[in-house]
Amino acid sequence: MGSNTKWKLACQVEDVPSDGGACVSFGEEQIAIFNFSRRGEWYATENRCPHKQQMALSRGMTGSAGEQCEPKVACPFHKKTFSLLTGDCLSGEEYKIRTYPVMVKEGKVYICV
Ligand code: FES
C-alpha cells in the first residue's frame, strides 16, 4: 500500500454474504460492499440509491448486464440498475452512484474512500 492511498478497513470477508451485499458506515457515509462470489469479485458503491434517496443498494440483487457481462446491482425498491464498475445507471436514466476501489487481504475487506 502506497503512502498516498487511503485504504480503510471496512469489514471482514465473512460479514458480506456470498453474492450479496453489506452496508458499512464511515462517518456520515454509508457504503455498500458486494461480494460477487459467482465471479470472484468485490465491489463497493455508495449505499444511497439516487432515484428516491433510499439507503438500499447493499440489499440489492447483483447480476451481469449485456454482452460485456457488466457487473450490476438492482435497487430493491424500483429495480433501477447500476453498473458496479462505473456507477452509471443501466436503466436508461441519468442517475449515477459513486464507486470505490476494494481490496481483500487476509480475510479483511478494505475500501478506498
Ligand atoms: S429508490 Fe432505488 S430504484 Fe427507486
PDB file of N, CA and C and ligand atoms in Angstrom:
ATOM      1  N   MET A   1       0.848  -1.196   0.000  1.00  0.00           N
ATOM      2  CA  MET A   1       0.000   0.000   0.000  1.00  0.00           C
ATOM      3  C   MET A   1       0.884   1.247   0.000  1.00  0.00           C
ATOM      4  N   GLY A   2       0.689   2.119  -0.945  1.00  0.00           N
ATOM      5  CA  GLY A   2       1.479   3.340  -1.010  1.00  0.00           C
ATOM      6  C   GLY A   2       1.023   4.344   0.036  1.00  0.00           C
ATOM      7  N   SER A   3       1.859   5.345   0.269  1.00  0.00           N
ATOM      8  CA  SER A   3       1.524   6.302   1.317  1.00  0.00           C
ATOM      9  C   SER A   3       0.374   7.223   0.913  1.00  0.00           C
ATOM     10  N   ASN A   4       0.098   7.294  -0.402  1.00  0.00           N
ATOM     11  CA  ASN A   4      -0.974   8.187  -0.840  1.00  0.00           C
ATOM     12  C   ASN A   4      -2.338   7.523  -0.832  1.00  0.00           C
ATOM     13  N   THR A   5      -2.374   6.214  -0.660  1.00  0.00           N
ATOM     14  CA  THR A   5      -3.662   5.543  -0.711  1.00  0.00           C
ATOM     15  C   THR A   5      -4.343   5.632   0.646  1.00  0.00           C
ATOM     16  N   LYS A   6      -5.655   5.641   0.588  1.00  0.00           N
ATOM     17  CA  LYS A   6      -6.430   5.774   1.819  1.00  0.00           C
ATOM     18  C   LYS A   6      -7.292   4.541   2.013  1.00  0.00           C
ATOM     19  N   TRP A   7      -6.645   3.401   2.066  1.00  0.00           N
ATOM     20  CA  TRP A   7      -7.404   2.170   2.297  1.00  0.00           C
ATOM     21  C   TRP A   7      -7.898   2.162   3.721  1.00  0.00           C
ATOM     22  N   LYS A   8      -9.167   1.858   3.869  1.00  0.00           N
ATOM     23  CA  LYS A   8      -9.741   1.776   5.211  1.00  0.00           C
ATOM     24  C   LYS A   8     -10.348   0.412   5.397  1.00  0.00           C
ATOM     25  N   LEU A   9     -10.139  -0.143   6.574  1.00  0.00           N
ATOM     26  CA  LEU A   9     -10.738  -1.432   6.882  1.00  0.00           C
ATOM     27  C   LEU A   9     -12.252  -1.254   6.938  1.00  0.00           C
ATOM     28  N   ALA A  10     -12.961  -2.034   6.128  1.00  0.00           N
ATOM     29  CA  ALA A  10     -14.421  -1.908   6.081  1.00  0.00           C
ATOM     30  C   ALA A  10     -15.097  -2.990   6.906  1.00  0.00           C
ATOM     31  N   CYS A  11     -14.673  -4.230   6.735  1.00  0.00           N
ATOM     32  CA  CYS A  11     -15.312  -5.354   7.434  1.00  0.00           C
ATOM     33  C   CYS A  11     -14.490  -6.601   7.202  1.00  0.00           C
ATOM     34  N   GLN A  12     -14.973  -7.696   7.751  1.00  0.00           N
ATOM     35  CA  GLN A  12     -14.366  -8.994   7.497  1.00  0.00           C
ATOM     36  C   GLN A  12     -15.067  -9.628   6.295  1.00  0.00           C
ATOM     37  N   VAL A  13     -14.342 -10.483   5.600  1.00  0.00           N
ATOM     38  CA  VAL A  13     -14.931 -11.168   4.450  1.00  0.00           C
ATOM     39  C   VAL A  13     -16.248 -11.846   4.829  1.00  0.00           C
ATOM     40  N   GLU A  14     -16.287 -12.489   6.014  1.00  0.00           N
ATOM     41  CA  GLU A  14     -17.496 -13.248   6.368  1.00  0.00           C
ATOM     42  C   GLU A  14     -18.680 -12.352   6.738  1.00  0.00           C
ATOM     43  N   ASP A  15     -18.456 -11.051   6.845  1.00  0.00           N
ATOM     44  CA  ASP A  15     -19.568 -10.131   7.124  1.00  0.00           C
ATOM     45  C   ASP A  15     -20.450  -9.901   5.900  1.00  0.00           C
ATOM     46  N   VAL A  16     -19.948 -10.266   4.720  1.00  0.00           N
ATOM     47  CA  VAL A  16     -20.692  -9.993   3.494  1.00  0.00           C
ATOM     48  C   VAL A  16     -21.141 -11.323   2.891  1.00  0.00           C
ATOM     49  N   PRO A  17     -22.462 -11.531   2.752  1.00  0.00           N
ATOM     50  CA  PRO A  17     -22.930 -12.812   2.223  1.00  0.00           C
ATOM     51  C   PRO A  17     -22.478 -13.050   0.791  1.00  0.00           C
ATOM     52  N   SER A  18     -22.332 -14.323   0.434  1.00  0.00           N
ATOM     53  CA  SER A  18     -21.990 -14.683  -0.950  1.00  0.00           C
ATOM     54  C   SER A  18     -23.038 -14.124  -1.896  1.00  0.00           C
ATOM     55  N   ASP A  19     -22.574 -13.538  -2.980  1.00  0.00           N
ATOM     56  CA  ASP A  19     -23.468 -12.942  -3.977  1.00  0.00           C
ATOM     57  C   ASP A  19     -24.465 -11.988  -3.346  1.00  0.00           C
ATOM     58  N   GLY A  20     -24.028 -11.307  -2.308  1.00  0.00           N
ATOM     59  CA  GLY A  20     -24.885 -10.330  -1.662  1.00  0.00           C
ATOM     60  C   GLY A  20     -24.061  -9.123  -1.245  1.00  0.00           C
ATOM     61  N   GLY A  21     -24.693  -8.275  -0.458  1.00  0.00           N
ATOM     62  CA  GLY A  21     -24.029  -7.056  -0.044  1.00  0.00           C
ATOM     63  C   GLY A  21     -24.188  -6.802   1.438  1.00  0.00           C
ATOM     64  N   ALA A  22     -23.393  -5.869   1.938  1.00  0.00           N
ATOM     65  CA  ALA A  22     -23.488  -5.425   3.327  1.00  0.00           C
ATOM     66  C   ALA A  22     -23.231  -3.923   3.344  1.00  0.00           C
ATOM     67  N   CYS A  23     -23.797  -3.287   4.352  1.00  0.00           N
ATOM     68  CA  CYS A  23     -23.632  -1.840   4.456  1.00  0.00           C
ATOM     69  C   CYS A  23     -22.644  -1.528   5.578  1.00  0.00           C
ATOM     70  N   VAL A  24     -21.689  -0.648   5.275  1.00  0.00           N
ATOM     71  CA  VAL A  24     -20.695  -0.234   6.262  1.00  0.00           C
ATOM     72  C   VAL A  24     -20.749   1.288   6.357  1.00  0.00           C
ATOM     73  N   SER A  25     -20.726   1.819   7.563  1.00  0.00           N
ATOM     74  CA  SER A  25     -20.765   3.277   7.732  1.00  0.00           C
ATOM     75  C   SER A  25     -19.379   3.836   7.972  1.00  0.00           C
ATOM     76  N   PHE A  26     -19.071   4.921   7.276  1.00  0.00           N
ATOM     77  CA  PHE A  26     -17.860   5.696   7.526  1.00  0.00           C
ATOM     78  C   PHE A  26     -18.313   7.106   7.844  1.00  0.00           C
ATOM     79  N   GLY A  27     -18.415   7.429   9.125  1.00  0.00           N
ATOM     80  CA  GLY A  27     -18.946   8.732   9.484  1.00  0.00           C
ATOM     81  C   GLY A  27     -20.358   8.858   8.964  1.00  0.00           C
ATOM     82  N   GLU A  28     -20.578   9.905   8.156  1.00  0.00           N
ATOM     83  CA  GLU A  28     -21.911  10.156   7.595  1.00  0.00           C
ATOM     84  C   GLU A  28     -22.227   9.226   6.438  1.00  0.00           C
ATOM     85  N   GLU A  29     -21.180   8.651   5.888  1.00  0.00           N
ATOM     86  CA  GLU A  29     -21.328   7.956   4.621  1.00  0.00           C
ATOM     87  C   GLU A  29     -21.650   6.478   4.809  1.00  0.00           C
ATOM     88  N   GLN A  30     -22.629   5.988   4.057  1.00  0.00           N
ATOM     89  CA  GLN A  30     -22.902   4.552   4.043  1.00  0.00           C
ATOM     90  C   GLN A  30     -22.404   3.975   2.729  1.00  0.00           C
ATOM     91  N   ILE A  31     -21.607   2.928   2.862  1.00  0.00           N
ATOM     92  CA  ILE A  31     -21.028   2.287   1.683  1.00  0.00           C
ATOM     93  C   ILE A  31     -21.594   0.870   1.585  1.00  0.00           C
ATOM     94  N   ALA A  32     -22.007   0.514   0.378  1.00  0.00           N
ATOM     95  CA  ALA A  32     -22.466  -0.853   0.118  1.00  0.00           C
ATOM     96  C   ALA A  32     -21.287  -1.649  -0.428  1.00  0.00           C
ATOM     97  N   ILE A  33     -21.020  -2.783   0.199  1.00  0.00           N
ATOM     98  CA  ILE A  33     -19.922  -3.642  -0.247  1.00  0.00           C
ATOM     99  C   ILE A  33     -20.531  -4.935  -0.772  1.00  0.00           C
ATOM    100  N   PHE A  34     -20.108  -5.323  -1.961  1.00  0.00           N
ATOM    101  CA  PHE A  34     -20.687  -6.503  -2.609  1.00  0.00           C
ATOM    102  C   PHE A  34     -19.645  -7.600  -2.770  1.00  0.00           C
ATOM    103  N   ASN A  35     -20.033  -8.792  -2.348  1.00  0.00           N
ATOM    104  CA  ASN A  35     -19.229  -9.985  -2.550  1.00  0.00           C
ATOM    105  C   ASN A  35     -19.852 -10.752  -3.714  1.00  0.00           C
ATOM    106  N   PHE A  36     -19.332 -10.463  -4.904  1.00  0.00           N
ATOM    107  CA  PHE A  36     -19.901 -11.065  -6.117  1.00  0.00           C
ATOM    108  C   PHE A  36     -19.198 -12.406  -6.305  1.00  0.00           C
ATOM    109  N   SER A  37     -19.552 -13.367  -5.456  1.00  0.00           N
ATOM    110  CA  SER A  37     -18.754 -14.599  -5.405  1.00  0.00           C
ATOM    111  C   SER A  37     -18.909 -15.454  -6.657  1.00  0.00           C
ATOM    112  N   ARG A  38     -20.036 -15.337  -7.360  1.00  0.00           N
ATOM    113  CA  ARG A  38     -20.175 -16.066  -8.639  1.00  0.00           C
ATOM    114  C   ARG A  38     -19.045 -15.712  -9.576  1.00  0.00           C
ATOM    115  N   ARG A  39     -18.558 -14.483  -9.460  1.00  0.00           N
ATOM    116  CA  ARG A  39     -17.491 -14.015 -10.345  1.00  0.00           C
ATOM    117  C   ARG A  39     -16.167 -13.870  -9.616  1.00  0.00           C
ATOM    118  N   GLY A  40     -16.156 -14.128  -8.315  1.00  0.00           N
ATOM    119  CA  GLY A  40     -14.917 -13.964  -7.556  1.00  0.00           C
ATOM    120  C   GLY A  40     -14.477 -12.516  -7.479  1.00  0.00           C
ATOM    121  N   GLU A  41     -15.443 -11.594  -7.436  1.00  0.00           N
ATOM    122  CA  GLU A  41     -15.119 -10.166  -7.464  1.00  0.00           C
ATOM    123  C   GLU A  41     -15.799  -9.442  -6.307  1.00  0.00           C
ATOM    124  N   TRP A  42     -15.188  -8.334  -5.919  1.00  0.00           N
ATOM    125  CA  TRP A  42     -15.742  -7.476  -4.869  1.00  0.00           C
ATOM    126  C   TRP A  42     -15.940  -6.081  -5.441  1.00  0.00           C
ATOM    127  N   TYR A  43     -17.002  -5.423  -4.991  1.00  0.00           N
ATOM    128  CA  TYR A  43     -17.264  -4.046  -5.418  1.00  0.00           C
ATOM    129  C   TYR A  43     -17.768  -3.233  -4.239  1.00  0.00           C
ATOM    130  N   ALA A  44     -17.598  -1.933  -4.331  1.00  0.00           N
ATOM    131  CA  ALA A  44     -18.155  -1.038  -3.312  1.00  0.00           C
ATOM    132  C   ALA A  44     -18.743   0.182  -4.001  1.00  0.00           C
ATOM    133  N   THR A  45     -19.902   0.596  -3.507  1.00  0.00           N
ATOM    134  CA  THR A  45     -20.566   1.793  -4.042  1.00  0.00           C
ATOM    135  C   THR A  45     -21.178   2.554  -2.862  1.00  0.00           C
ATOM    136  N   GLU A  46     -21.654   3.758  -3.153  1.00  0.00           N
ATOM    137  CA  GLU A  46     -22.450   4.391  -2.101  1.00  0.00           C
ATOM    138  C   GLU A  46     -23.722   3.555  -1.911  1.00  0.00           C
ATOM    139  N   ASN A  47     -24.264   3.602  -0.696  1.00  0.00           N
ATOM    140  CA  ASN A  47     -25.444   2.782  -0.411  1.00  0.00           C
ATOM    141  C   ASN A  47     -26.733   3.461  -0.851  1.00  0.00           C
ATOM    142  N   ARG A  48     -26.664   4.773  -1.072  1.00  0.00           N
ATOM    143  CA  ARG A  48     -27.873   5.541  -1.392  1.00  0.00           C
ATOM    144  C   ARG A  48     -28.252   5.348  -2.857  1.00  0.00           C
ATOM    145  N   CYS A  49     -29.499   5.008  -3.077  1.00  0.00           N
ATOM    146  CA  CYS A  49     -29.995   4.968  -4.452  1.00  0.00           C
ATOM    147  C   CYS A  49     -30.408   6.382  -4.849  1.00  0.00           C
ATOM    148  N   PRO A  50     -29.889   6.891  -5.967  1.00  0.00           N
ATOM    149  CA  PRO A  50     -30.200   8.284  -6.338  1.00  0.00           C
ATOM    150  C   PRO A  50     -31.641   8.479  -6.811  1.00  0.00           C
ATOM    151  N   HIS A  51     -32.372   7.407  -7.029  1.00  0.00           N
ATOM    152  CA  HIS A  51     -33.743   7.570  -7.526  1.00  0.00           C
ATOM    153  C   HIS A  51     -34.640   8.209  -6.473  1.00  0.00           C
ATOM    154  N   LYS A  52     -34.772   7.571  -5.304  1.00  0.00           N
ATOM    155  CA  LYS A  52     -35.601   8.162  -4.233  1.00  0.00           C
ATOM    156  C   LYS A  52     -34.811   8.284  -2.943  1.00  0.00           C
ATOM    157  N   GLN A  53     -33.498   8.324  -3.075  1.00  0.00           N
ATOM    158  CA  GLN A  53     -32.619   8.552  -1.910  1.00  0.00           C
ATOM    159  C   GLN A  53     -32.777   7.476  -0.843  1.00  0.00           C
ATOM    160  N   GLN A  54     -33.113   6.277  -1.246  1.00  0.00           N
ATOM    161  CA  GLN A  54     -33.218   5.185  -0.277  1.00  0.00           C
ATOM    162  C   GLN A  54     -31.832   4.617   0.010  1.00  0.00           C
ATOM    163  N   MET A  55     -31.569   4.325   1.288  1.00  0.00           N
ATOM    164  CA  MET A  55     -30.322   3.660   1.659  1.00  0.00           C
ATOM    165  C   MET A  55     -30.535   2.171   1.457  1.00  0.00           C
ATOM    166  N   ALA A  56     -30.324   1.711   0.281  1.00  0.00           N
ATOM    167  CA  ALA A  56     -30.850   0.392  -0.059  1.00  0.00           C
ATOM    168  C   ALA A  56     -29.961  -0.471  -0.940  1.00  0.00           C
ATOM    169  N   LEU A  57     -28.947   0.093  -1.548  1.00  0.00           N
ATOM    170  CA  LEU A  57     -28.274  -0.688  -2.593  1.00  0.00           C
ATOM    171  C   LEU A  57     -27.577  -1.931  -2.058  1.00  0.00           C
ATOM    172  N   SER A  58     -27.151  -1.886  -0.777  1.00  0.00           N
ATOM    173  CA  SER A  58     -26.479  -3.081  -0.228  1.00  0.00           C
ATOM    174  C   SER A  58     -27.429  -4.276  -0.181  1.00  0.00           C
ATOM    175  N   ARG A  59     -28.747  -4.005  -0.237  1.00  0.00           N
ATOM    176  CA  ARG A  59     -29.726  -5.102  -0.218  1.00  0.00           C
ATOM    177  C   ARG A  59     -30.195  -5.452  -1.626  1.00  0.00           C
ATOM    178  N   GLY A  60     -29.553  -4.857  -2.610  1.00  0.00           N
ATOM    179  CA  GLY A  60     -29.964  -5.103  -3.991  1.00  0.00           C
ATOM    180  C   GLY A  60     -29.442  -6.424  -4.524  1.00  0.00           C
ATOM    181  N   MET A  61     -30.029  -6.827  -5.632  1.00  0.00           N
ATOM    182  CA  MET A  61     -29.628  -8.076  -6.289  1.00  0.00           C
ATOM    183  C   MET A  61     -28.498  -7.792  -7.266  1.00  0.00           C
ATOM    184  N   THR A  62     -27.438  -8.609  -7.183  1.00  0.00           N
ATOM    185  CA  THR A  62     -26.340  -8.440  -8.135  1.00  0.00           C
ATOM    186  C   THR A  62     -26.597  -9.310  -9.361  1.00  0.00           C
ATOM    187  N   GLY A  63     -26.016  -8.897 -10.468  1.00  0.00           N
ATOM    188  CA  GLY A  63     -26.172  -9.656 -11.705  1.00  0.00           C
ATOM    189  C   GLY A  63     -25.188  -9.139 -12.731  1.00  0.00           C
ATOM    190  N   SER A  64     -25.340  -9.610 -13.965  1.00  0.00           N
ATOM    191  CA  SER A  64     -24.453  -9.197 -15.047  1.00  0.00           C
ATOM    192  C   SER A  64     -25.302  -8.685 -16.194  1.00  0.00           C
ATOM    193  N   ALA A  65     -24.868  -7.574 -16.782  1.00  0.00           N
ATOM    194  CA  ALA A  65     -25.670  -6.929 -17.824  1.00  0.00           C
ATOM    195  C   ALA A  65     -24.990  -7.026 -19.178  1.00  0.00           C
ATOM    196  N   GLY A  66     -25.777  -7.367 -20.182  1.00  0.00           N
ATOM    197  CA  GLY A  66     -25.347  -7.247 -21.569  1.00  0.00           C
ATOM    198  C   GLY A  66     -24.254  -8.222 -21.979  1.00  0.00           C
ATOM    199  N   GLU A  67     -23.801  -8.047 -23.224  1.00  0.00           N
ATOM    200  CA  GLU A  67     -22.791  -8.940 -23.790  1.00  0.00           C
ATOM    201  C   GLU A  67     -21.460  -8.828 -23.059  1.00  0.00           C
ATOM    202  N   GLN A  68     -21.205  -7.647 -22.520  1.00  0.00           N
ATOM    203  CA  GLN A  68     -19.936  -7.443 -21.802  1.00  0.00           C
ATOM    204  C   GLN A  68     -19.993  -8.025 -20.384  1.00  0.00           C
ATOM    205  N   CYS A  69     -21.163  -8.546 -20.006  1.00  0.00           N
ATOM    206  CA  CYS A  69     -21.346  -9.094 -18.653  1.00  0.00           C
ATOM    207  C   CYS A  69     -20.931  -8.081 -17.591  1.00  0.00           C
ATOM    208  N   GLU A  70     -21.378  -6.868 -17.769  1.00  0.00           N
ATOM    209  CA  GLU A  70     -21.029  -5.817 -16.815  1.00  0.00           C
ATOM    210  C   GLU A  70     -21.679  -6.116 -15.461  1.00  0.00           C
ATOM    211  N   PRO A  71     -20.884  -6.125 -14.385  1.00  0.00           N
ATOM    212  CA  PRO A  71     -21.475  -6.386 -13.080  1.00  0.00           C
ATOM    213  C   PRO A  71     -22.408  -5.247 -12.688  1.00  0.00           C
ATOM    214  N   LYS A  72     -23.554  -5.600 -12.107  1.00  0.00           N
ATOM    215  CA  LYS A  72     -24.552  -4.564 -11.808  1.00  0.00           C
ATOM    216  C   LYS A  72     -25.271  -4.907 -10.513  1.00  0.00           C
ATOM    217  N   VAL A  73     -25.936  -3.905  -9.977  1.00  0.00           N
ATOM    218  CA  VAL A  73     -26.804  -4.132  -8.822  1.00  0.00           C
ATOM    219  C   VAL A  73     -28.140  -3.465  -9.122  1.00  0.00           C
ATOM    220  N   ALA A  74     -29.218  -4.139  -8.691  1.00  0.00           N
ATOM    221  CA  ALA A  74     -30.565  -3.593  -8.865  1.00  0.00           C
ATOM    222  C   ALA A  74     -31.064  -3.116  -7.511  1.00  0.00           C
ATOM    223  N   CYS A  75     -31.513  -1.883  -7.452  1.00  0.00           N
ATOM    224  CA  CYS A  75     -32.082  -1.359  -6.214  1.00  0.00           C
ATOM    225  C   CYS A  75     -33.332  -2.166  -5.863  1.00  0.00           C
ATOM    226  N   PRO A  76     -33.473  -2.563  -4.591  1.00  0.00           N
ATOM    227  CA  PRO A  76     -34.647  -3.376  -4.222  1.00  0.00           C
ATOM    228  C   PRO A  76     -35.968  -2.608  -4.298  1.00  0.00           C
ATOM    229  N   PHE A  77     -35.925  -1.289  -4.376  1.00  0.00           N
ATOM    230  CA  PHE A  77     -37.186  -0.531  -4.359  1.00  0.00           C
ATOM    231  C   PHE A  77     -37.893  -0.514  -5.699  1.00  0.00           C
ATOM    232  N   HIS A  78     -37.247   0.039  -6.725  1.00  0.00           N
ATOM    233  CA  HIS A  78     -37.916   0.135  -8.023  1.00  0.00           C
ATOM    234  C   HIS A  78     -37.078  -0.475  -9.135  1.00  0.00           C
ATOM    235  N   LYS A  79     -36.089  -1.269  -8.719  1.00  0.00           N
ATOM    236  CA  LYS A  79     -35.319  -2.098  -9.662  1.00  0.00           C
ATOM    237  C   LYS A  79     -34.510  -1.306 -10.679  1.00  0.00           C
ATOM    238  N   LYS A  80     -34.157  -0.073 -10.354  1.00  0.00           N
ATOM    239  CA  LYS A  80     -33.222   0.609 -11.246  1.00  0.00           C
ATOM    240  C   LYS A  80     -31.858  -0.059 -11.049  1.00  0.00           C
ATOM    241  N   THR A  81     -31.150  -0.262 -12.158  1.00  0.00           N
ATOM    242  CA  THR A  81     -29.887  -0.987 -12.058  1.00  0.00           C
ATOM    243  C   THR A  81     -28.711  -0.057 -12.338  1.00  0.00           C
ATOM    244  N   PHE A  82     -27.617  -0.357 -11.664  1.00  0.00           N
ATOM    245  CA  PHE A  82     -26.415   0.472 -11.749  1.00  0.00           C
ATOM    246  C   PHE A  82     -25.205  -0.420 -12.015  1.00  0.00           C
ATOM    247  N   SER A  83     -24.302   0.070 -12.833  1.00  0.00           N
ATOM    248  CA  SER A  83     -23.044  -0.633 -13.066  1.00  0.00           C
ATOM    249  C   SER A  83     -22.187  -0.570 -11.809  1.00  0.00           C
ATOM    250  N   LEU A  84     -21.643  -1.710 -11.408  1.00  0.00           N
ATOM    251  CA  LEU A  84     -20.739  -1.715 -10.263  1.00  0.00           C
ATOM    252  C   LEU A  84     -19.345  -1.241 -10.663  1.00  0.00           C
ATOM    253  N   LEU A  85     -19.090  -1.145 -11.962  1.00  0.00           N
ATOM    254  CA  LEU A  85     -17.785  -0.664 -12.435  1.00  0.00           C
ATOM    255  C   LEU A  85     -17.754   0.852 -12.520  1.00  0.00           C
ATOM    256  N   THR A  86     -18.781   1.419 -13.176  1.00  0.00           N
ATOM    257  CA  THR A  86     -18.762   2.859 -13.450  1.00  0.00           C
ATOM    258  C   THR A  86     -19.742   3.642 -12.582  1.00  0.00           C
ATOM    259  N   GLY A  87     -20.731   2.950 -11.990  1.00  0.00           N
ATOM    260  CA  GLY A  87     -21.769   3.643 -11.239  1.00  0.00           C
ATOM    261  C   GLY A  87     -22.880   4.189 -12.121  1.00  0.00           C
ATOM    262  N   ASP A  88     -22.756   4.012 -13.440  1.00  0.00           N
ATOM    263  CA  ASP A  88     -23.792   4.529 -14.339  1.00  0.00           C
ATOM    264  C   ASP A  88     -25.093   3.758 -14.162  1.00  0.00           C
ATOM    265  N   CYS A  89     -26.193   4.478 -14.331  1.00  0.00           N
ATOM    266  CA  CYS A  89     -27.497   3.819 -14.312  1.00  0.00           C
ATOM    267  C   CYS A  89     -27.666   3.068 -15.634  1.00  0.00           C
ATOM    268  N   LEU A  90     -28.035   1.789 -15.554  1.00  0.00           N
ATOM    269  CA  LEU A  90     -28.202   0.965 -16.753  1.00  0.00           C
ATOM    270  C   LEU A  90     -29.664   0.870 -17.154  1.00  0.00           C
ATOM    271  N   SER A  91     -30.525   1.605 -16.438  1.00  0.00           N
ATOM    272  CA  SER A  91     -31.951   1.567 -16.747  1.00  0.00           C
ATOM    273  C   SER A  91     -32.333   2.741 -17.650  1.00  0.00           C
ATOM    274  N   GLY A  92     -31.346   3.324 -18.318  1.00  0.00           N
ATOM    275  CA  GLY A  92     -31.635   4.381 -19.284  1.00  0.00           C
ATOM    276  C   GLY A  92     -31.943   5.719 -18.661  1.00  0.00           C
ATOM    277  N   GLU A  93     -31.439   5.972 -17.450  1.00  0.00           N
ATOM    278  CA  GLU A  93     -31.679   7.272 -16.836  1.00  0.00           C
ATOM    279  C   GLU A  93     -30.353   7.923 -16.468  1.00  0.00           C
ATOM    280  N   GLU A  94     -30.438   9.163 -16.028  1.00  0.00           N
ATOM    281  CA  GLU A  94     -29.235   9.965 -15.821  1.00  0.00           C
ATOM    282  C   GLU A  94     -28.573   9.749 -14.470  1.00  0.00           C
ATOM    283  N   TYR A  95     -29.137   8.917 -13.639  1.00  0.00           N
ATOM    284  CA  TYR A  95     -28.580   8.734 -12.299  1.00  0.00           C
ATOM    285  C   TYR A  95     -27.191   8.138 -12.367  1.00  0.00           C
ATOM    286  N   LYS A  96     -26.425   8.398 -11.303  1.00  0.00           N
ATOM    287  CA  LYS A  96     -25.101   7.802 -11.196  1.00  0.00           C
ATOM    288  C   LYS A  96     -24.795   7.614  -9.716  1.00  0.00           C
ATOM    289  N   ILE A  97     -24.126   6.526  -9.383  1.00  0.00           N
ATOM    290  CA  ILE A  97     -23.698   6.310  -7.998  1.00  0.00           C
ATOM    291  C   ILE A  97     -22.176   6.324  -7.951  1.00  0.00           C
ATOM    292  N   ARG A  98     -21.651   6.660  -6.785  1.00  0.00           N
ATOM    293  CA  ARG A  98     -20.193   6.624  -6.610  1.00  0.00           C
ATOM    294  C   ARG A  98     -19.745   5.180  -6.415  1.00  0.00           C
ATOM    295  N   THR A  99     -18.592   4.870  -6.961  1.00  0.00           N
ATOM    296  CA  THR A  99     -17.992   3.544  -6.755  1.00  0.00           C
ATOM    297  C   THR A  99     -16.632   3.736  -6.095  1.00  0.00           C
ATOM    298  N   TYR A 100     -16.183   2.714  -5.393  1.00  0.00           N
ATOM    299  CA  TYR A 100     -14.921   2.792  -4.655  1.00  0.00           C
ATOM    300  C   TYR A 100     -14.096   1.544  -4.922  1.00  0.00           C
ATOM    301  N   PRO A 101     -12.773   1.697  -4.959  1.00  0.00           N
ATOM    302  CA  PRO A 101     -11.917   0.512  -5.084  1.00  0.00           C
ATOM    303  C   PRO A 101     -12.005  -0.363  -3.831  1.00  0.00           C
ATOM    304  N   VAL A 102     -11.946  -1.662  -4.028  1.00  0.00           N
ATOM    305  CA  VAL A 102     -12.000  -2.637  -2.927  1.00  0.00           C
ATOM    306  C   VAL A 102     -10.762  -3.517  -2.986  1.00  0.00           C
ATOM    307  N   MET A 103     -10.257  -3.865  -1.840  1.00  0.00           N
ATOM    308  CA  MET A 103      -9.126  -4.792  -1.760  1.00  0.00           C
ATOM    309  C   MET A 103      -9.435  -5.791  -0.648  1.00  0.00           C
ATOM    310  N   VAL A 104      -9.225  -7.070  -0.942  1.00  0.00           N
ATOM    311  CA  VAL A 104      -9.426  -8.109   0.067  1.00  0.00           C
ATOM    312  C   VAL A 104      -8.079  -8.720   0.386  1.00  0.00           C
ATOM    313  N   LYS A 105      -7.754  -8.741   1.667  1.00  0.00           N
ATOM    314  CA  LYS A 105      -6.445  -9.237   2.072  1.00  0.00           C
ATOM    315  C   LYS A 105      -6.581  -9.922   3.418  1.00  0.00           C
ATOM    316  N   GLU A 106      -6.121 -11.148   3.482  1.00  0.00           N
ATOM    317  CA  GLU A 106      -6.086 -11.906   4.736  1.00  0.00           C
ATOM    318  C   GLU A 106      -7.431 -11.859   5.476  1.00  0.00           C
ATOM    319  N   GLY A 107      -8.497 -12.075   4.713  1.00  0.00           N
ATOM    320  CA  GLY A 107      -9.818 -12.175   5.326  1.00  0.00           C
ATOM    321  C   GLY A 107     -10.449 -10.849   5.690  1.00  0.00           C
ATOM    322  N   LYS A 108      -9.806  -9.747   5.297  1.00  0.00           N
ATOM    323  CA  LYS A 108     -10.355  -8.430   5.607  1.00  0.00           C
ATOM    324  C   LYS A 108     -10.639  -7.679   4.315  1.00  0.00           C
ATOM    325  N   VAL A 109     -11.683  -6.864   4.381  1.00  0.00           N
ATOM    326  CA  VAL A 109     -12.093  -6.086   3.213  1.00  0.00           C
ATOM    327  C   VAL A 109     -11.751  -4.622   3.463  1.00  0.00           C
ATOM    328  N   TYR A 110     -10.994  -4.041   2.530  1.00  0.00           N
ATOM    329  CA  TYR A 110     -10.605  -2.633   2.632  1.00  0.00           C
ATOM    330  C   TYR A 110     -11.231  -1.886   1.466  1.00  0.00           C
ATOM    331  N   ILE A 111     -11.607  -0.648   1.705  1.00  0.00           N
ATOM    332  CA  ILE A 111     -12.039   0.186   0.588  1.00  0.00           C
ATOM    333  C   ILE A 111     -11.276   1.496   0.634  1.00  0.00           C
ATOM    334  N   CYS A 112     -11.228   2.114  -0.534  1.00  0.00           N
ATOM    335  CA  CYS A 112     -10.510   3.379  -0.683  1.00  0.00           C
ATOM    336  C   CYS A 112     -11.568   4.467  -0.763  1.00  0.00           C
ATOM    337  N   VAL A 113     -11.737   5.237   0.302  1.00  0.00           N
ATOM    338  CA  VAL A 113     -12.802   6.259   0.292  1.00  0.00           C
ATOM    339  C   VAL A 113     -12.206   7.662   0.242  1.00  0.00           C
TER     340      VAL A 113
HETATM  341  S1  FES B   1     -35.260   4.098  -4.725  1.00  0.00           S
HETATM  342 FE1  FES B   1     -33.890   2.829  -5.833  1.00  0.00          FE
HETATM  343  S2  FES B   1     -34.953   2.457  -7.663  1.00  0.00           S
HETATM  344 FE2  FES B   1     -36.275   3.783  -6.588  1.00  0.00          FE
END
